[in-house]
Short mmCIF file of C-alpha atoms in Angstrom, two decimals:
data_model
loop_
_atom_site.label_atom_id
_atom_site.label_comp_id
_atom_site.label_asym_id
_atom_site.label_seq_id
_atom_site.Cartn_x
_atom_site.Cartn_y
_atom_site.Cartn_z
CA UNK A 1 -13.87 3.36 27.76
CA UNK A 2 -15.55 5.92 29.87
CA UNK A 3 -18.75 7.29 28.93
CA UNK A 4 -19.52 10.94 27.56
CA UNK A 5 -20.74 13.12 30.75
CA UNK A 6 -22.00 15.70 28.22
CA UNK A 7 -25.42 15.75 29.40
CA UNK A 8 -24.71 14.61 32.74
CA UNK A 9 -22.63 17.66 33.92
CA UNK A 10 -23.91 20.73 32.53
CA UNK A 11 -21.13 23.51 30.99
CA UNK A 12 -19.68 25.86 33.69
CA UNK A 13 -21.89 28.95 34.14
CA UNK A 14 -20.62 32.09 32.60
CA UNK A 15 -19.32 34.36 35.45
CA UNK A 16 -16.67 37.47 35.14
CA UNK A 17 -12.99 37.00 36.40
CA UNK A 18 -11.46 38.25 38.98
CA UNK A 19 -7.65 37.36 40.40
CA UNK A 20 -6.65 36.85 44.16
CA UNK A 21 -2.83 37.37 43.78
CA UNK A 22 -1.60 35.21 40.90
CA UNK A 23 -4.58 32.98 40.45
CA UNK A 24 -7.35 33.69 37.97
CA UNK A 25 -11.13 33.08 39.71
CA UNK A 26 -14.14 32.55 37.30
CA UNK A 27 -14.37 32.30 33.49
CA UNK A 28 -12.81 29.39 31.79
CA UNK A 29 -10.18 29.25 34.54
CA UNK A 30 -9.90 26.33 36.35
CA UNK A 31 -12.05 25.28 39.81
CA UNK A 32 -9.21 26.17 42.49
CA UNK A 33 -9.46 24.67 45.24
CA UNK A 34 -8.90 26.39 48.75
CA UNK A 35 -8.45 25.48 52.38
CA UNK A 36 -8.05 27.58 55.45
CA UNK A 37 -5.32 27.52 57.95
CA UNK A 38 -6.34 26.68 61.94
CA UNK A 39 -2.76 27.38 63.27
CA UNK A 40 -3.03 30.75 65.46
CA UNK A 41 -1.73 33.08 62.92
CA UNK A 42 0.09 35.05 65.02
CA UNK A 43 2.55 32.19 65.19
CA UNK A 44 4.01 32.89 61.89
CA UNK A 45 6.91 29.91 62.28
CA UNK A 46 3.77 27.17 62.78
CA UNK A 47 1.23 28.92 60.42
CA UNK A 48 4.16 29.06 57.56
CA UNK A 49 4.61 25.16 58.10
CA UNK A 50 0.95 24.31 57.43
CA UNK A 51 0.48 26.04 54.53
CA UNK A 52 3.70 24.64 53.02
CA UNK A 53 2.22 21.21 53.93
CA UNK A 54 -1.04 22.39 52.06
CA UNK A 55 0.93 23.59 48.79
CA UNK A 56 2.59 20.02 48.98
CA UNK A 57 -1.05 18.20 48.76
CA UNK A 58 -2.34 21.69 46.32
CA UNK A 59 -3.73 24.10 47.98
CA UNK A 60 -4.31 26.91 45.53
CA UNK A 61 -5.37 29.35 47.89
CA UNK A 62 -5.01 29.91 51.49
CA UNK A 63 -6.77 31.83 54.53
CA UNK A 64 -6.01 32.54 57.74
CA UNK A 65 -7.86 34.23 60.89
CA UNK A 66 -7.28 37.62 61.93
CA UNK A 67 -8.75 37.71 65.52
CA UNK A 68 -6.80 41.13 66.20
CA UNK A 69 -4.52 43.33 65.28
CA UNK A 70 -1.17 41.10 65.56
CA UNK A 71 -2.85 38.22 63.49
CA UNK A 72 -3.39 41.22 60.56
CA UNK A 73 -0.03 42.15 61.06
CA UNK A 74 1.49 38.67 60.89
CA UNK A 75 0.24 38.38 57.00
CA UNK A 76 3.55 40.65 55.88
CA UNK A 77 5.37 37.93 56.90
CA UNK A 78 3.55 34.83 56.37
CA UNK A 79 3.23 36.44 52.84
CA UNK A 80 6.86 36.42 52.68
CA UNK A 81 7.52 32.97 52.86
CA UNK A 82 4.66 31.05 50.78
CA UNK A 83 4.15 30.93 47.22
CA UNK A 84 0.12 30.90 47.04
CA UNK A 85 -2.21 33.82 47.68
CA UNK A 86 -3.45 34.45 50.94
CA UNK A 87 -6.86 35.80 52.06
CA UNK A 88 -7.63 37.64 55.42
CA UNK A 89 -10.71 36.01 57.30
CA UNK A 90 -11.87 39.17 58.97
CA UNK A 91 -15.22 39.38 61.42
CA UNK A 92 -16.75 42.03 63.69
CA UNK A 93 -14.06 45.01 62.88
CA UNK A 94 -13.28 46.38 59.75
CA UNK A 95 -10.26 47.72 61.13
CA UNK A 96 -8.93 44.54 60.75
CA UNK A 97 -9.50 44.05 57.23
CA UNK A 98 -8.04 47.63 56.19
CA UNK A 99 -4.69 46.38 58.65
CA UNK A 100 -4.72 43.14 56.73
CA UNK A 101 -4.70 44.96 53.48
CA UNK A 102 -2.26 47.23 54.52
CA UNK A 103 -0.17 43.88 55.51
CA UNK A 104 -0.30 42.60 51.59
CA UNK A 105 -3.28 40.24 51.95
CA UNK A 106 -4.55 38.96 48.48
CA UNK A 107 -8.15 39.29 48.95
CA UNK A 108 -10.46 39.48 52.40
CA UNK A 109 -13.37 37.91 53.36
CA UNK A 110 -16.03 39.87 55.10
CA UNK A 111 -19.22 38.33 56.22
CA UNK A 112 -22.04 40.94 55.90
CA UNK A 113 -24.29 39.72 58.84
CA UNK A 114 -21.56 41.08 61.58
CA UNK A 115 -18.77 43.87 60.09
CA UNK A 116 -20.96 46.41 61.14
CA UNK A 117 -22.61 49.50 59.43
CA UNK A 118 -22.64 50.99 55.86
CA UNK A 119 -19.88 53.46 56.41
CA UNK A 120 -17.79 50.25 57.81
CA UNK A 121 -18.33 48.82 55.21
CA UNK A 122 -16.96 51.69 52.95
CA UNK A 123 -14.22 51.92 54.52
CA UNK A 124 -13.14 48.75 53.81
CA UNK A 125 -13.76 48.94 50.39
CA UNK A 126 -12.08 52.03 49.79
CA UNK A 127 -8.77 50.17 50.87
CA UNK A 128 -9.26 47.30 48.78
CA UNK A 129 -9.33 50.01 45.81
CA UNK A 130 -6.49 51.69 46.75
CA UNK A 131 -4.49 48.46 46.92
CA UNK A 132 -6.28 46.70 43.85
CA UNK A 133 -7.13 43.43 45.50
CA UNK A 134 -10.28 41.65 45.69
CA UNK A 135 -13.11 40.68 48.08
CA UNK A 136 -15.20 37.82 49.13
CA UNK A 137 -19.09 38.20 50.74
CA UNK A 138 -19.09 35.53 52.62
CA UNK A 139 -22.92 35.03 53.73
CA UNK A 140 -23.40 32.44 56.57
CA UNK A 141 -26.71 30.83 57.53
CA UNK A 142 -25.26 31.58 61.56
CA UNK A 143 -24.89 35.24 61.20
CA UNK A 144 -26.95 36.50 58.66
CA UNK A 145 -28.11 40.52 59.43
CA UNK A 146 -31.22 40.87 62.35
CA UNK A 147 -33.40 42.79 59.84
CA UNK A 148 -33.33 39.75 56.95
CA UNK A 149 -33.79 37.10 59.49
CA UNK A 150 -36.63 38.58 61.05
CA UNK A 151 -37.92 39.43 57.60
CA UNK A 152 -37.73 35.64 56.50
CA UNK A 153 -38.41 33.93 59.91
CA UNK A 154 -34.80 32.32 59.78
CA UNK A 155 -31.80 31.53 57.48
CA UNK A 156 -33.75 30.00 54.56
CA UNK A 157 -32.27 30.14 51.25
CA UNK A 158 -33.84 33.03 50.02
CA UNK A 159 -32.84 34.82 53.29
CA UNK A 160 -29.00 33.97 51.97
CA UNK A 161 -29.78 35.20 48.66
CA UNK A 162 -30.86 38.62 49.64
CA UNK A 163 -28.17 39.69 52.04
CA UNK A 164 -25.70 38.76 49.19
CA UNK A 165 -27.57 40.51 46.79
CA UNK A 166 -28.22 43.65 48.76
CA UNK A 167 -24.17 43.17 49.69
CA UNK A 168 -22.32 43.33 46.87
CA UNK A 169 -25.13 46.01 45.23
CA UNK A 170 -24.25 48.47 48.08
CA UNK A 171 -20.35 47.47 47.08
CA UNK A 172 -20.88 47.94 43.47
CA UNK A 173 -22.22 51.13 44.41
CA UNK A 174 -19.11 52.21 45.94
CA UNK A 175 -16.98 51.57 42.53
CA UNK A 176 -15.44 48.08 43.70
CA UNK A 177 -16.88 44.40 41.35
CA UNK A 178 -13.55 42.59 42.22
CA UNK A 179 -16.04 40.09 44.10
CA UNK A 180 -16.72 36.28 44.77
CA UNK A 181 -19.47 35.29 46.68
CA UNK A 182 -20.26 32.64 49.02
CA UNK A 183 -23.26 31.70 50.36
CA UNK A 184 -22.73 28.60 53.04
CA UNK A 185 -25.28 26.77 55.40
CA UNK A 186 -24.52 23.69 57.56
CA UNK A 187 -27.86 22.10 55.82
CA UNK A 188 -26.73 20.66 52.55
CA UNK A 189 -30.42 21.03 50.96
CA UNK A 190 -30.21 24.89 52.18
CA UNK A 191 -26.73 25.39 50.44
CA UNK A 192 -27.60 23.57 47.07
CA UNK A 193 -31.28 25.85 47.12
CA UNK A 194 -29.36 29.17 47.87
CA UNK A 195 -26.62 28.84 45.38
CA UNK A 196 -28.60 27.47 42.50
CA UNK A 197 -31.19 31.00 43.06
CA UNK A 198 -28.24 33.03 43.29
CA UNK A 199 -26.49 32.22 40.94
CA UNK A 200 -29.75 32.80 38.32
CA UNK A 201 -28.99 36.52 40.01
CA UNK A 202 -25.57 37.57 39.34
CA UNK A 203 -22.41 36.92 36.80
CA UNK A 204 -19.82 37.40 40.39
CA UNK A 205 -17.62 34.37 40.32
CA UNK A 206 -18.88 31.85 43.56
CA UNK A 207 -17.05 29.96 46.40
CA UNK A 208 -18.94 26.85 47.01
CA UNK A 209 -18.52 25.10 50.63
CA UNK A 210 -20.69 23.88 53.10
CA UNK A 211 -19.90 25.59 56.15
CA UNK A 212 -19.52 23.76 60.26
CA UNK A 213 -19.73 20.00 57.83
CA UNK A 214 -18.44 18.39 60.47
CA UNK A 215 -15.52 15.92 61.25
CA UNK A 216 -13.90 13.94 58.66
CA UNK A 217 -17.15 11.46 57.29
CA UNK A 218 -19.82 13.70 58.04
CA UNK A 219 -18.12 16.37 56.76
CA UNK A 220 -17.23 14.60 53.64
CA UNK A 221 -20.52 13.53 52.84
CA UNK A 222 -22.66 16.75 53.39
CA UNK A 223 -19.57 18.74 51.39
CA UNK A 224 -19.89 15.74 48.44
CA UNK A 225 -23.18 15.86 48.28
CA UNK A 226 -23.97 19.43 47.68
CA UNK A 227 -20.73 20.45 45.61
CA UNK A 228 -21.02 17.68 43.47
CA UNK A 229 -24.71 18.92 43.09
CA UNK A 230 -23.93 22.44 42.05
CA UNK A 231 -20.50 21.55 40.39
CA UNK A 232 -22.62 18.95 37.71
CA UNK A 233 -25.29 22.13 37.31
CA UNK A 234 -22.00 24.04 36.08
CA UNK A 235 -21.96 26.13 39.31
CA UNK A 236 -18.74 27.34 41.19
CA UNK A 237 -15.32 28.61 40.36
CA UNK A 238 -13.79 28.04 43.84
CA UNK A 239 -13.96 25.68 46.37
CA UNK A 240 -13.47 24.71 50.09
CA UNK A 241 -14.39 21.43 51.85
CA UNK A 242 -14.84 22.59 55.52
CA UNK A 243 -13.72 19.77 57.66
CA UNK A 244 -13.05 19.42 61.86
CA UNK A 245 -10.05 17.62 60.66
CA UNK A 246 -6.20 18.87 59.06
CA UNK A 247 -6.85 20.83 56.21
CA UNK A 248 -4.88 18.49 54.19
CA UNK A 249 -7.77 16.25 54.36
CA UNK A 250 -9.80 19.30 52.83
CA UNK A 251 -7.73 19.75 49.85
CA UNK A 252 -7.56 15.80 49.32
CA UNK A 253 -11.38 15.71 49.16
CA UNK A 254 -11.84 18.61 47.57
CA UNK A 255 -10.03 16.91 44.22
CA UNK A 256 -11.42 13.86 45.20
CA UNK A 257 -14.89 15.52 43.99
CA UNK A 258 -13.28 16.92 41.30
CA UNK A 259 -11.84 13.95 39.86
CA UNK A 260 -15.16 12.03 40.13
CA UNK A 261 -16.81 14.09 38.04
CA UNK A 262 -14.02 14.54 35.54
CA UNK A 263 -13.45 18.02 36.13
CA UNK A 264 -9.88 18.10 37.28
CA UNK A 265 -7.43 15.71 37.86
CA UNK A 266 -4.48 16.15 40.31
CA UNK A 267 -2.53 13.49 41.89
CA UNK A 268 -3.17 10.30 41.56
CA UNK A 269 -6.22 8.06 41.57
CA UNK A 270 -6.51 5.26 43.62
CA UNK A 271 -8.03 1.80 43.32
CA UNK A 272 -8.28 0.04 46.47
CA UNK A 273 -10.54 -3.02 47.64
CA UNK A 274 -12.54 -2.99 50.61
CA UNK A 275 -11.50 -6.41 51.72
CA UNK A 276 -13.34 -9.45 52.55
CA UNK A 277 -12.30 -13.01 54.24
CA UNK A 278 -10.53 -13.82 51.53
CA UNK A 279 -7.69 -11.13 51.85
CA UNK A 280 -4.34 -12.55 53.02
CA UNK A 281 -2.10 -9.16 53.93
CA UNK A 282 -2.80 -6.09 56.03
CA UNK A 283 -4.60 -4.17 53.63
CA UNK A 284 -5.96 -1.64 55.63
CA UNK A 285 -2.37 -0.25 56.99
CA UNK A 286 -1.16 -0.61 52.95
CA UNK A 287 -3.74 1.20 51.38
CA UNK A 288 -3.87 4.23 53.92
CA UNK A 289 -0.20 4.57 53.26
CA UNK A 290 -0.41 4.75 49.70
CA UNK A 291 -2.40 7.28 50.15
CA UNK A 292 -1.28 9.36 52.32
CA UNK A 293 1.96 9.49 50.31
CA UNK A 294 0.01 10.05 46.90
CA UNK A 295 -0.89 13.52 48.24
CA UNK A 296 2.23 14.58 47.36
CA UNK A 297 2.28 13.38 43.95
CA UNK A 298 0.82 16.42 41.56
CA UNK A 299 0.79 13.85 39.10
CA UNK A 300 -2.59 11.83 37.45
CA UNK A 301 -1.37 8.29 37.81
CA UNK A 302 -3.64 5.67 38.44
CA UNK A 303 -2.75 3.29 41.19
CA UNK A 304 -3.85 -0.36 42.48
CA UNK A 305 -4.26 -1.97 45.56
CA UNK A 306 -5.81 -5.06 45.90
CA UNK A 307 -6.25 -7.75 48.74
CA UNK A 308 -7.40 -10.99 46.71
CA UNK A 309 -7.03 -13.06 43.67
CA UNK A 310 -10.68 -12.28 42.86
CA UNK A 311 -10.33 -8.57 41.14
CA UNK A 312 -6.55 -8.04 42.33
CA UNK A 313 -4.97 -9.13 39.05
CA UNK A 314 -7.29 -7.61 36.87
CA UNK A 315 -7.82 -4.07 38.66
CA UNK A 316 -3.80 -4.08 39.02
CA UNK A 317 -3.30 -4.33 34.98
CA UNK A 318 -5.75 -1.54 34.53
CA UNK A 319 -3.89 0.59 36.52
CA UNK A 320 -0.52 2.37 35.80
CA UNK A 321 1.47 0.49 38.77
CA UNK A 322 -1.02 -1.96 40.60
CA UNK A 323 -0.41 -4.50 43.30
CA UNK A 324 -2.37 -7.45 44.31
CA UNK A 325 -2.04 -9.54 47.70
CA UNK A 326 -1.93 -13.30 48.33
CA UNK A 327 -1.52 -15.03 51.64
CA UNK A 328 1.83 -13.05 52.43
CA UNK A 329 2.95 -11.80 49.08
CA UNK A 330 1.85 -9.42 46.56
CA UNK A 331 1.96 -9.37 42.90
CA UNK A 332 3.36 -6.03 41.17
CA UNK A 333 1.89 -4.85 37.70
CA UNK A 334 3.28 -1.98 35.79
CA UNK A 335 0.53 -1.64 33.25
CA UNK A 336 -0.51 -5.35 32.31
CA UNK A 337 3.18 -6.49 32.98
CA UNK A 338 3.70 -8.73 35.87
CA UNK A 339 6.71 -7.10 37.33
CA UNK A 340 7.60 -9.36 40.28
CA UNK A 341 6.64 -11.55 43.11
CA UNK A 342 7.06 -9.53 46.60
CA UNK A 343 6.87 -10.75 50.42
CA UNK A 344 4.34 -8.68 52.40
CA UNK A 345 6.99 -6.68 54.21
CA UNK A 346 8.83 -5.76 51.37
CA UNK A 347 5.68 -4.77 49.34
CA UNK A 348 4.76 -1.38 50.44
CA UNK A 349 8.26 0.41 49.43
CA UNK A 350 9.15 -2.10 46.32
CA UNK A 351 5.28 -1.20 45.25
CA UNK A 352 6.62 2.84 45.59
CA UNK A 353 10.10 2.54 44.48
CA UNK A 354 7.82 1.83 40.93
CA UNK A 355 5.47 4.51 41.92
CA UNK A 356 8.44 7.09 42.33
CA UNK A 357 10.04 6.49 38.99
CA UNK A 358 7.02 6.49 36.88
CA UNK A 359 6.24 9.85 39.04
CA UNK A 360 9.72 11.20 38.03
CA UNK A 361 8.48 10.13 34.27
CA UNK A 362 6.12 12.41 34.31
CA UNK A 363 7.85 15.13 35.85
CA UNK A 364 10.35 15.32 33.22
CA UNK A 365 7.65 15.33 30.35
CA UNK A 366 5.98 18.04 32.27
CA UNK A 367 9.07 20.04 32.40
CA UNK A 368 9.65 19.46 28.74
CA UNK A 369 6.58 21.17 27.73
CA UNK A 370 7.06 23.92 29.41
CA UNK A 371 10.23 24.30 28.16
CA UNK A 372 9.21 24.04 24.55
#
């Protein structure tokens, strides 16, 4: 039985709504979780393939870099062929973000500390209320504006909190709240510090992230760390986990830390030992499969593998389908059923022939909801 989290993670803070395209960001709606394409946009063909590889593992929300004027362009017809929202990543000229617009982006992201003056700014603005879209502030700890630096001596939180706080009051001012805010440093203490005083500040729906995390541990850790943090203070309604790695890794641990703390489930969970002398098959190479072709599973199955006699048997029953190896063979467990007896180079696909049809199980009991 799992224990009650109710005073462990606090209830989600209340924040407006807004929408980018289809999806719903803030309220009751649900965390979404994003990722960011690093394909050269203006190669539509390889940009398109990524983000239909980052649907598959579910993406929610997509953005690409618009470097010039034939990346903005390229959005009409990435657009065309995707089915999740996309947002512009636009820095140093707002021409690009009133092209990108123009192109049928979903939202843009400005960062305040380098698009340039007030009446840039406006500009901008005034095209995402002609088209009806919305906006994200995205402050960064490595560009915040000259005057707030100097004023604070550096990028400390409060630094962050008053260039997004001055931001979106000058775009409030100019008739546009269709915001989410970010407010991202590479220091994980810094992020936690500036998020947790801003969001004491405003009711604008946040994007949590941890921005240049690093490669694919360090990056995990520092992003773990502090969006678990603000996520169990109730904090966020968005999320990216910045990695130097495929973004399909991002959108794995992003519901990885979602999971954890029982906030959303998606795909399934996985049980896996981390081996010891005892373990008699190849582990390792078995376990990283499974894995990487659970990402494509939207599914919340729970799923077993196991390298000993020890905790193999036992973990396996717990699970939904479970394996556990001896010296050349695995066991196979559908619940706390013993299904069969497998050699070692037969277990990986007899162990996902089961996970496939309980997969296909739950697909058609999805589908009959929603047809009800």
């Amino acid at each position: 039985m799992k224990s009650n989290l109710s005073n462990i993670v606090r209830a989600r803070r209340a924040t407006r709504v807004i929408h980018v395209g289809d999806v719903a960001i803030g309220g009751d709606y649900p965390i979404a979780v994003q990722s960011m394409s690093n394909t050269d946009t203006r190669d539509v063909t390889g940009t398109v393939a990524q983000i239909h590889r980052l649907q598959e593992v579910g993406c929610e929300i997509i953005r690409v870099a618009v470097p010039d004027i034939a990346a903005a362009q390229a959005i009409s017809k990435i657009k065309k062929s995707i089915s999740i929202p996309i947002i512009a990543d636009i820095h140093f000229d707002w021409r690009l973000a009133v092209a990108s617009i123009e192109a049928g982006a979903d939202c843009i992201r400005i960062n305040p500390g380098n698009i340039g003056s007030w009446k840039r700014l406006a500009r901008v603005v005034e095209k995402v209320k002609e088209y009806g879209i919305s906006m994200r502030v995205g402050v960064n700890a490595g560009s915040l504006e000259k005057d707030i630096r100097k004023k604070f001596g550096g990028p400390i939180p409060e630094a962050l909190v008053e260039s997004a706080l001055r931001n979106i009051g000058l775009i409030v001012d100019m008739g546009c709240e269709s915001i989410k805010i970010s407010i991202k440093s590479s220091d994980v203490l810094d992020t936690v510090d500036a998020y947790r005083r801003l969001s004491r500040e405003t009711d604008f729906p946040l994007h949590l992230g941890v921005t240049e995390a690093g490669g694919l541990i360090p990056g995990t850790v520092k992003s773990s760390i502090a969006l678990a943090a603000l996520l169990m203070d109730g904090i966020g309604d968005t999320m990216r986990v910045s990695l130097t790695r495929d973004p399909a890794e991002e959108v794995r641990v992003a519901y990885e830390i979602l999971r954890a703390l029982r906030i959303r489930q998606r795909g399934p969970e996985i049980i896996s030992c981390p081996t010891c002398g005892r373990c008699e098959i190849d582990l390792f190479s078995l376990a990283s499969e499974v894995e990487r072709r659970a990402q494509r599973i939207p599914y919340p199955l729970k799923l077993a593998v196991m390298g000993c006699i020890v905790n193999g048997p036992g973990e396996a029953r717990e699970a939904d389908i479970g394996l556990a190896g001896g010296k050349g063979v695995g066991l196979i467990f559908k619940g706390d059923r013993l299904l069969k007896k497998v050699p070692e180079q037969e277990l990986l696909e007899t162990f996902w022939e089961e996970v496939e049809q309980l997969a296909e199980i739950e697909r058609r009991k999805v589908e009959d909801r929603e047809n009800q």
